[in-house]
Tab-separated table of C-alpha atoms and ligand atoms in Angstrom:
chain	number	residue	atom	x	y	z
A	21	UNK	CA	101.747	174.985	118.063
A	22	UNK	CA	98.265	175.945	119.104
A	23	UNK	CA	96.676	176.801	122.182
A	24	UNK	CA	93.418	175.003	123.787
A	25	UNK	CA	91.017	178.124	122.596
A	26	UNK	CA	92.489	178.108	118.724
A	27	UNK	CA	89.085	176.461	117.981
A	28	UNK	CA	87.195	177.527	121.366
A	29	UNK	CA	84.339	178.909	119.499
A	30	UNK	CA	83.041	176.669	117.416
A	31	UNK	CA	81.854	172.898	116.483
A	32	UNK	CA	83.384	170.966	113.442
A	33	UNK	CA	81.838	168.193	111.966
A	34	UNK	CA	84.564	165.345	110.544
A	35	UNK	CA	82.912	162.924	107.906
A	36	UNK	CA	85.007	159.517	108.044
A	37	UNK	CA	85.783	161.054	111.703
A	38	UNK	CA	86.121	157.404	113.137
A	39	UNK	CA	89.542	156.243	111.679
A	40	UNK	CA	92.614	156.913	109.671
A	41	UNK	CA	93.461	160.701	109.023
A	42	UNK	CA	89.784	161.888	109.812
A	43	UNK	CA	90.670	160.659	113.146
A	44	UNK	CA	93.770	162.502	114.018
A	45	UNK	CA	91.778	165.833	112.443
A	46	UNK	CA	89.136	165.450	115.298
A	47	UNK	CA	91.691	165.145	117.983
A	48	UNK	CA	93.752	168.072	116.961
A	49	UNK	CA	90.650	169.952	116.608
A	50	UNK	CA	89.236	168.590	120.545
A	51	UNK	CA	92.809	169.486	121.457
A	52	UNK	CA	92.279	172.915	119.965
A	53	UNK	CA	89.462	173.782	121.728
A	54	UNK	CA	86.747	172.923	119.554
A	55	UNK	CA	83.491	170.622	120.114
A	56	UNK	CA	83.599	167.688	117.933
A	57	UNK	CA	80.895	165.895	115.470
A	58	UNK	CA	82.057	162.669	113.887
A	59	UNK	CA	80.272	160.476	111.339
A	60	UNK	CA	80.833	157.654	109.704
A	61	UNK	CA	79.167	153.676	108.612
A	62	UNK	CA	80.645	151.683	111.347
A	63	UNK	CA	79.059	152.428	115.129
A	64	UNK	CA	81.858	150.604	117.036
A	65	UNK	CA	84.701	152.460	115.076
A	66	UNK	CA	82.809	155.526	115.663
A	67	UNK	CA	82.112	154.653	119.371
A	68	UNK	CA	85.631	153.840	120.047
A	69	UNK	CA	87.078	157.625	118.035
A	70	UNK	CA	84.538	159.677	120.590
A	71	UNK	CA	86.311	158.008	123.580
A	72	UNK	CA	89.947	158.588	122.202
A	73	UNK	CA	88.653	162.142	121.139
A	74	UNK	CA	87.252	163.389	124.441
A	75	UNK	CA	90.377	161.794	126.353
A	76	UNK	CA	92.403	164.926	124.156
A	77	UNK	CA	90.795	167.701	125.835
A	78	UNK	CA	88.468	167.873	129.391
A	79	UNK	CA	84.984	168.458	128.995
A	80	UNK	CA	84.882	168.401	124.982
A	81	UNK	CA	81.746	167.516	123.832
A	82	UNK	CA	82.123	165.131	121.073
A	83	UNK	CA	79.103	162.823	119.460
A	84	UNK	CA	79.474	160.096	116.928
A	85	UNK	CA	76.594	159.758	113.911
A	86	UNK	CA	75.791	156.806	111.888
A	87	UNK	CA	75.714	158.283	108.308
A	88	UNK	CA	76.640	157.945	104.959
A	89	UNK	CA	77.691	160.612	102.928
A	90	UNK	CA	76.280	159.262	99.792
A	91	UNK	CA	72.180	159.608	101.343
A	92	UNK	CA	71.209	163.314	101.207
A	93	UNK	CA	68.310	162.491	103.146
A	94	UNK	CA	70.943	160.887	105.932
A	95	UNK	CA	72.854	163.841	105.457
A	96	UNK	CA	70.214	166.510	105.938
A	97	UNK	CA	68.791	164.828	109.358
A	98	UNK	CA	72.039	164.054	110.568
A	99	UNK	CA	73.167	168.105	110.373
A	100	UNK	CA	69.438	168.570	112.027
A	101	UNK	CA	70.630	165.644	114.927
A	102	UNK	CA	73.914	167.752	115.202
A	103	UNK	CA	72.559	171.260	115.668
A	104	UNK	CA	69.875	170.221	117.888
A	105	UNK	CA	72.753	168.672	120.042
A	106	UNK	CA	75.461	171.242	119.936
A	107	UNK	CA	72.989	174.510	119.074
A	108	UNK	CA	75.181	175.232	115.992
A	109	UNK	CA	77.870	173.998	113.755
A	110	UNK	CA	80.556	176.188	112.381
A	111	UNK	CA	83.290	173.853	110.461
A	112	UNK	CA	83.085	171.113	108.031
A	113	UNK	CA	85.839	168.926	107.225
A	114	UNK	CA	84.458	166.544	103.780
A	115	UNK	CA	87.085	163.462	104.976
A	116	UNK	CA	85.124	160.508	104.505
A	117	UNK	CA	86.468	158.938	101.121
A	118	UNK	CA	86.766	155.610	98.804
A	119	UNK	CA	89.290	154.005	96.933
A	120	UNK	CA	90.489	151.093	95.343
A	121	UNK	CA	93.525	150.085	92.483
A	122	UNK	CA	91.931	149.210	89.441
A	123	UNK	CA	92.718	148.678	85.980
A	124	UNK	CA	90.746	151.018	84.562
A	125	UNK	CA	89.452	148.902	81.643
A	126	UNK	CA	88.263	146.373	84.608
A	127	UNK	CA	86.517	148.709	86.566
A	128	UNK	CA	82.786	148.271	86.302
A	129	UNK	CA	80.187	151.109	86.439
A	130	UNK	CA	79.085	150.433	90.203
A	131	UNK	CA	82.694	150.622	91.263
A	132	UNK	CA	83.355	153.662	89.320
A	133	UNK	CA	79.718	155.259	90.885
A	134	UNK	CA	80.617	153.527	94.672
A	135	UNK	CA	84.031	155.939	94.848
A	136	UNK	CA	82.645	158.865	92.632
A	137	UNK	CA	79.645	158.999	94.770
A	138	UNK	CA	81.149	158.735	98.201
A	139	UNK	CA	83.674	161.401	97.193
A	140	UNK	CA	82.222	163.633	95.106
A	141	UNK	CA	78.326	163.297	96.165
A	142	UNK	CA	79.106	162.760	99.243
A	143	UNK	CA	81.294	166.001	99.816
A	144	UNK	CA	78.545	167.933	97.836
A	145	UNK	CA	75.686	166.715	100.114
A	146	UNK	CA	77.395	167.822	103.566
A	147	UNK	CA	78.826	170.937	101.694
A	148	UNK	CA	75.094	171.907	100.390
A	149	UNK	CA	72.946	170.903	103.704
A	150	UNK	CA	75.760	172.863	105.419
A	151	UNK	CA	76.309	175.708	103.544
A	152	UNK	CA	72.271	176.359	103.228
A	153	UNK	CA	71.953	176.240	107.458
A	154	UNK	CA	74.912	178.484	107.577
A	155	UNK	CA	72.768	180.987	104.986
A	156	UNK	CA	69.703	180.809	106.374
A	157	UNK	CA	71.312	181.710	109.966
A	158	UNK	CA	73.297	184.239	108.553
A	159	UNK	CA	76.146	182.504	110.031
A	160	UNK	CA	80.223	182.361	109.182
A	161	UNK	CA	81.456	178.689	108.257
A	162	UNK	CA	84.399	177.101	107.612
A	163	UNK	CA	84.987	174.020	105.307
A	164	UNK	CA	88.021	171.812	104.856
A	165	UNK	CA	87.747	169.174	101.702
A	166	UNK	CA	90.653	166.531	101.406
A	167	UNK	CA	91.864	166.163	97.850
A	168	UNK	CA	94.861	164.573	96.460
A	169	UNK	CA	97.773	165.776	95.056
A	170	UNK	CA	96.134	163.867	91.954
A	171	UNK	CA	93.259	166.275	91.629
A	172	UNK	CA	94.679	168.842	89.707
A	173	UNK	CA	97.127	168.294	87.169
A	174	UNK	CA	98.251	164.783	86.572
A	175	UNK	CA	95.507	162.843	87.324
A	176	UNK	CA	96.464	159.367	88.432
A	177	UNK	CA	96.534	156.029	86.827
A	178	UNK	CA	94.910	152.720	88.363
A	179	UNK	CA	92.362	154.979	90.825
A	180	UNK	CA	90.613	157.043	88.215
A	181	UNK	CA	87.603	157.031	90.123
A	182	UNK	CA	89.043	158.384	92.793
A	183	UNK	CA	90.999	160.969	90.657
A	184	UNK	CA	87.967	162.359	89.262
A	185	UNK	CA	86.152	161.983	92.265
A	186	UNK	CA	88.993	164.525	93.954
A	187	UNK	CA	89.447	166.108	90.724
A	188	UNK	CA	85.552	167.656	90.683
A	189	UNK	CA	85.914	168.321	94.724
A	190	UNK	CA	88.526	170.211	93.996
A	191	UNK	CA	86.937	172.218	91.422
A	192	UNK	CA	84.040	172.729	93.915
A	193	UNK	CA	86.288	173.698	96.843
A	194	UNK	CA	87.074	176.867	94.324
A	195	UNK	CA	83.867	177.411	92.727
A	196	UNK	CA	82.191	178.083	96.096
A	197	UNK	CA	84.792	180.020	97.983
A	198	UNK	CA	84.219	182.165	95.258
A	199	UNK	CA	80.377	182.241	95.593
A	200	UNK	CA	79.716	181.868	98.797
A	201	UNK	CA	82.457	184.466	100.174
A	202	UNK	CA	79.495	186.624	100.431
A	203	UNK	CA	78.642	185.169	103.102
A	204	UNK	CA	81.146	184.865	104.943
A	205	UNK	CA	82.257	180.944	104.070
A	206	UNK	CA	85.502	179.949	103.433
A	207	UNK	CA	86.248	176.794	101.390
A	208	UNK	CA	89.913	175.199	101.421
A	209	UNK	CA	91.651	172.207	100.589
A	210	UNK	CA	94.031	169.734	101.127
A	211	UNK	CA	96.126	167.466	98.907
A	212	UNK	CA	98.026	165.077	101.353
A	213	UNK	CA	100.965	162.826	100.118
A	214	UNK	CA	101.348	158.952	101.799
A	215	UNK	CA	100.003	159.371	104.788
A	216	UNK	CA	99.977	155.651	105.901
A	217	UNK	CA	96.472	154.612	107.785
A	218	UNK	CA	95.222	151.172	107.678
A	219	UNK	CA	92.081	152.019	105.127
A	220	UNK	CA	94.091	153.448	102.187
A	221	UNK	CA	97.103	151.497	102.698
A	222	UNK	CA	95.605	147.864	102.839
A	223	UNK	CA	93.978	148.966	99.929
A	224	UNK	CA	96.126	151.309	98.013
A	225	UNK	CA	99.646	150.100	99.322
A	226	UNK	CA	99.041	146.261	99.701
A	227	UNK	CA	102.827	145.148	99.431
A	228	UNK	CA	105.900	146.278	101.114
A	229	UNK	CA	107.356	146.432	97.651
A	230	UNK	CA	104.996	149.360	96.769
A	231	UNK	CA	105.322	151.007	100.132
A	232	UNK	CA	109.335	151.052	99.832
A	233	UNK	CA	109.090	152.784	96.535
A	234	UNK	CA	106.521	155.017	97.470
A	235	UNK	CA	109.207	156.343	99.811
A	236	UNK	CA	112.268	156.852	97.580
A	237	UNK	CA	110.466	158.969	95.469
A	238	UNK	CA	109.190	161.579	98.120
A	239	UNK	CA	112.479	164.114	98.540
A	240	UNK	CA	112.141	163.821	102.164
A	241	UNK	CA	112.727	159.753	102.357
A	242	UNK	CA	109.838	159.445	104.603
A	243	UNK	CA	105.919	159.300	104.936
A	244	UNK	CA	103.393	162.059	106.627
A	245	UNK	CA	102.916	161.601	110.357
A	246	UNK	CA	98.931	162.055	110.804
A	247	UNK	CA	100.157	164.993	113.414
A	248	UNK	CA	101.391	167.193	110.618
A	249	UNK	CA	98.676	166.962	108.390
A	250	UNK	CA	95.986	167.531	111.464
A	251	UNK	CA	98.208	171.135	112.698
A	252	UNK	CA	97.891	172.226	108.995
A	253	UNK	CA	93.802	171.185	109.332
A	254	UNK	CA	93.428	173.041	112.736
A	255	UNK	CA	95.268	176.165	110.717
A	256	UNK	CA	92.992	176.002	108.217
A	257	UNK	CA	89.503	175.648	110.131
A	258	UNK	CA	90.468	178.294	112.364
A	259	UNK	CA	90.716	182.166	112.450
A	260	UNK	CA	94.554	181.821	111.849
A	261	UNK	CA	94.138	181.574	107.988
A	262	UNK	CA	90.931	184.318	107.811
A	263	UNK	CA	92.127	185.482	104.586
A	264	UNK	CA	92.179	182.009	102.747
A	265	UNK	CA	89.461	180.997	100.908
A	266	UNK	CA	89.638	178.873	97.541
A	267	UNK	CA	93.247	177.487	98.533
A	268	UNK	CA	94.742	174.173	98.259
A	269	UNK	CA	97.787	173.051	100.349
A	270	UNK	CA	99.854	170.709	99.310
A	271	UNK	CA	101.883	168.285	102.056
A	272	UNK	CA	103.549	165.507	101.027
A	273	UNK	CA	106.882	165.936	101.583
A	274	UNK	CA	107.947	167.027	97.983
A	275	UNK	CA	106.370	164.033	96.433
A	276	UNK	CA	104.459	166.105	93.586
A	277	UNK	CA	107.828	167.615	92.400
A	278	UNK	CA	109.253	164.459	90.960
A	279	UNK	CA	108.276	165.869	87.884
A	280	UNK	CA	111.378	168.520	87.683
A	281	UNK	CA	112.870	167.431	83.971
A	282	UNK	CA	116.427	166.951	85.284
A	283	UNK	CA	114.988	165.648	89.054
A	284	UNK	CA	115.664	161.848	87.903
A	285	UNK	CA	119.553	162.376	87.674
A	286	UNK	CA	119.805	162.323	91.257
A	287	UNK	CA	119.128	158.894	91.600
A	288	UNK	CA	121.748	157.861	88.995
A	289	UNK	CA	124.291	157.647	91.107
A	290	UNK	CA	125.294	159.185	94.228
A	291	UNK	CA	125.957	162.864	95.096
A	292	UNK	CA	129.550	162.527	95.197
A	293	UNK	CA	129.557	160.831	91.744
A	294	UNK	CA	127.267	163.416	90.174
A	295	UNK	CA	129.287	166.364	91.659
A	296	UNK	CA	132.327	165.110	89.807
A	297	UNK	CA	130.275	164.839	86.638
A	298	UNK	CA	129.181	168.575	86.717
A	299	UNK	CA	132.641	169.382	87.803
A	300	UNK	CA	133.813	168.267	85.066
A	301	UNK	CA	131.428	169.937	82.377
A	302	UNK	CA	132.198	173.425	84.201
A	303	UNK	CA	134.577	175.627	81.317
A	304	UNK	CA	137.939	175.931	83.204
A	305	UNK	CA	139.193	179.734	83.106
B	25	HXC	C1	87.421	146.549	91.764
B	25	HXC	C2	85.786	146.968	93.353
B	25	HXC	C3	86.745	146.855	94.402
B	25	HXC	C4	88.105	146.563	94.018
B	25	HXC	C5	84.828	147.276	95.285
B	25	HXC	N1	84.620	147.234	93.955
B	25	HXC	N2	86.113	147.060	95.585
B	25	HXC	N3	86.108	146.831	92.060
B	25	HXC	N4	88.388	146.437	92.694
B	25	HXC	N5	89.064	146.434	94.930
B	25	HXC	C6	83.348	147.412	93.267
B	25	HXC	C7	82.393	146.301	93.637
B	25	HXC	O1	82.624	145.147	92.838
B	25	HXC	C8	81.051	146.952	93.283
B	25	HXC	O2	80.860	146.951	91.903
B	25	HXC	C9	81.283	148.400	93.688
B	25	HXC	O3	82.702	148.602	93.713
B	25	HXC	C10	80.733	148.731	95.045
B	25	HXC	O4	81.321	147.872	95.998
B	25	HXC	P1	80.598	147.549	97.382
B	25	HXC	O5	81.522	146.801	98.250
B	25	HXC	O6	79.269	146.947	97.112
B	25	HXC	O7	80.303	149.025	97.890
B	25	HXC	P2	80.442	149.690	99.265
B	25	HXC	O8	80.077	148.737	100.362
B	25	HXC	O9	79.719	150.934	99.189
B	25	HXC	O10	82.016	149.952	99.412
B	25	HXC	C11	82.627	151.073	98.913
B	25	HXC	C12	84.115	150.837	98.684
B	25	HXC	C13	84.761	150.196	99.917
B	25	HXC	C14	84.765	152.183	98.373
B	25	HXC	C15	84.289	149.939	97.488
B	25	HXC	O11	86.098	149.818	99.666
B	25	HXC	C16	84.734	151.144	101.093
B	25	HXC	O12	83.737	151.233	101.770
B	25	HXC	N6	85.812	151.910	101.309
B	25	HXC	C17	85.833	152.988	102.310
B	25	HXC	C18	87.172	153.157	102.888
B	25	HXC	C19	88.232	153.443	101.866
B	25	HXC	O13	88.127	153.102	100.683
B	25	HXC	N7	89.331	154.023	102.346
B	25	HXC	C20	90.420	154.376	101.474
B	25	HXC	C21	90.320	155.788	101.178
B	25	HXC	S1	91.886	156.350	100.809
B	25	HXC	P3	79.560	146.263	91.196
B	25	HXC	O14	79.866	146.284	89.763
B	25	HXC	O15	79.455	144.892	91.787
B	25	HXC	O16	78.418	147.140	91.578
B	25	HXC	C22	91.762	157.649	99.844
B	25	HXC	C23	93.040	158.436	99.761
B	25	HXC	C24	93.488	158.669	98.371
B	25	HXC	O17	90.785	157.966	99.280
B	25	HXC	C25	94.913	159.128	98.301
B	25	HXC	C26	95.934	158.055	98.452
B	25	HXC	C27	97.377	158.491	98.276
């Protein structure tokens, strides 16, 4: 879909870049052309992504960085680390995330501040180191937040943390592509669907009970493939989608549609039953 200079001119930094969907993003993005940052907790997870990154693309350059998201003072030398060893940064992709399923009355306050702060804090300290270099250097920037499809709208039950958490990165995603479209940075988002990876689905999805009904209600009787949601990330961190700041794509295979009031007819019965039904009701002439 893209060619190997999509993303030729510039470097993107991937928090959470070591595993699960963050992963895939960085490889699309090598693949694409671009130079590659990474950060994450874990060394050897981190050690092992730069390998599988470079192999996407010859001579990408593509470092790892211990970090986490939730330190601003991390944050702010790890962006100085970066831009000493690339000589700038252009993209930002605010990946690295939390999440558990609680009860809500269970939850305790440090659980509730562990996923709030990761996601929300966390996004808002790369987002604010980043977007004050890009200022200062009167350079263009890109940034990519993941969301959910339960920031906006329904919320979600038994991961409120995590709902509000995506809920108020969200609301940032459109507060600063607004503000900071002066100069010249665009802010998008992403809500992904099931997208199995090992992190959120040993923790989200822990029995093949929940998986197999997490499937019949997407329309298109299947999960994400981590390929389609990283094409839709290289899209959106690179000149292709110029014009669109503030947005926030949806892809999850129809999942957030279940809502539709007459939707839960259709699994009744089957087509061929519910076709005779309606055939029925029609006035004859
Ligand atoms: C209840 C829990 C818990 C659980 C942790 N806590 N796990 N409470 N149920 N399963 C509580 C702890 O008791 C503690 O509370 C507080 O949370 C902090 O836990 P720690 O382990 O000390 O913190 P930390 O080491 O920082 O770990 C953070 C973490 C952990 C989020 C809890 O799971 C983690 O590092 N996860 C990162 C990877 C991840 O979660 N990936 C999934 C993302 S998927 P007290 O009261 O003792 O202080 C995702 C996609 C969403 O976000 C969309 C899906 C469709």
């Amino acid at each position: 879909m893209y060619t190997a200079d999509t993303l030729s001119d510039r470097t993107i930094l991937i928090t959470g870049g070591g595993s699960g969907l963050g992963l895939a993003m960085a490889k699309a993005f090598a693949k694409s052309g671009a130079d590659v940052a990474v950060c994450g907790r874990t060394v050897e997870k981190l050690q092992k992504a730069v390998k599988e990154i470079e192999e996407q693309r010859d001579g990408a350059v593509v470092k790892y960085y211990q970090c986490d998201v939730r330190d601003y003072d991390g944050v702010t030398s790890m962006f100085e680390h970066i831009i000493d060893d690339f000589g700038s940064l252009e993209g930002l992709v605010n990946n690295a995330a939390g999440n558990f399923l609680s009860a809500s009355e269970d939850l305790t306050p440090g659980g509730f501040k562990a996923i709030v702060d990761i996601v929300l804090h966390g996004s808002f300290n790369c987002t604010h180191v980043f977007g004050n270099y890009l200022i200062d250097n009167k350079k263009e920037g890109t940034i990519l937040n993941m969301v959910t499809t339960y920031a906006e709208g329904t919320g979600c039950a038994f991961v409120l943390p995590s709902a509000c958490g995506k809920a108020g990165v969200l609301a940032m995603t459109r507060s600063l592509a607004f503000e900071w479209a002066e100069y010249g940075i665009r802010l998008n988002a992403i809500a992904p669907g099931p997208f199995p990876t090992e992190g959120a689905w040993s923790r989200l999805v822990p029995q093949k009970v929940m998986e197999k009904k997490f499937i019949e209600k997407i329309p298109l009787k299947r999960v994400g493939e981590h390929e389609e949601l990283a094409n839709l990330a290289v899209f959106l961190m690179s000149d292709l989608s110029s014009y669109m700041t503030g947005e926030c794509v949806v892809i999850d295979g129809g999942e957030r549609l279940q809502a539709g009031q007459f939707n839960f007819i259709d699994g009744l019965m089957s087509r061929k039953k519910l076709k005779k039904i309606f055939k029925a009701m029609k006035p004859k002439k």
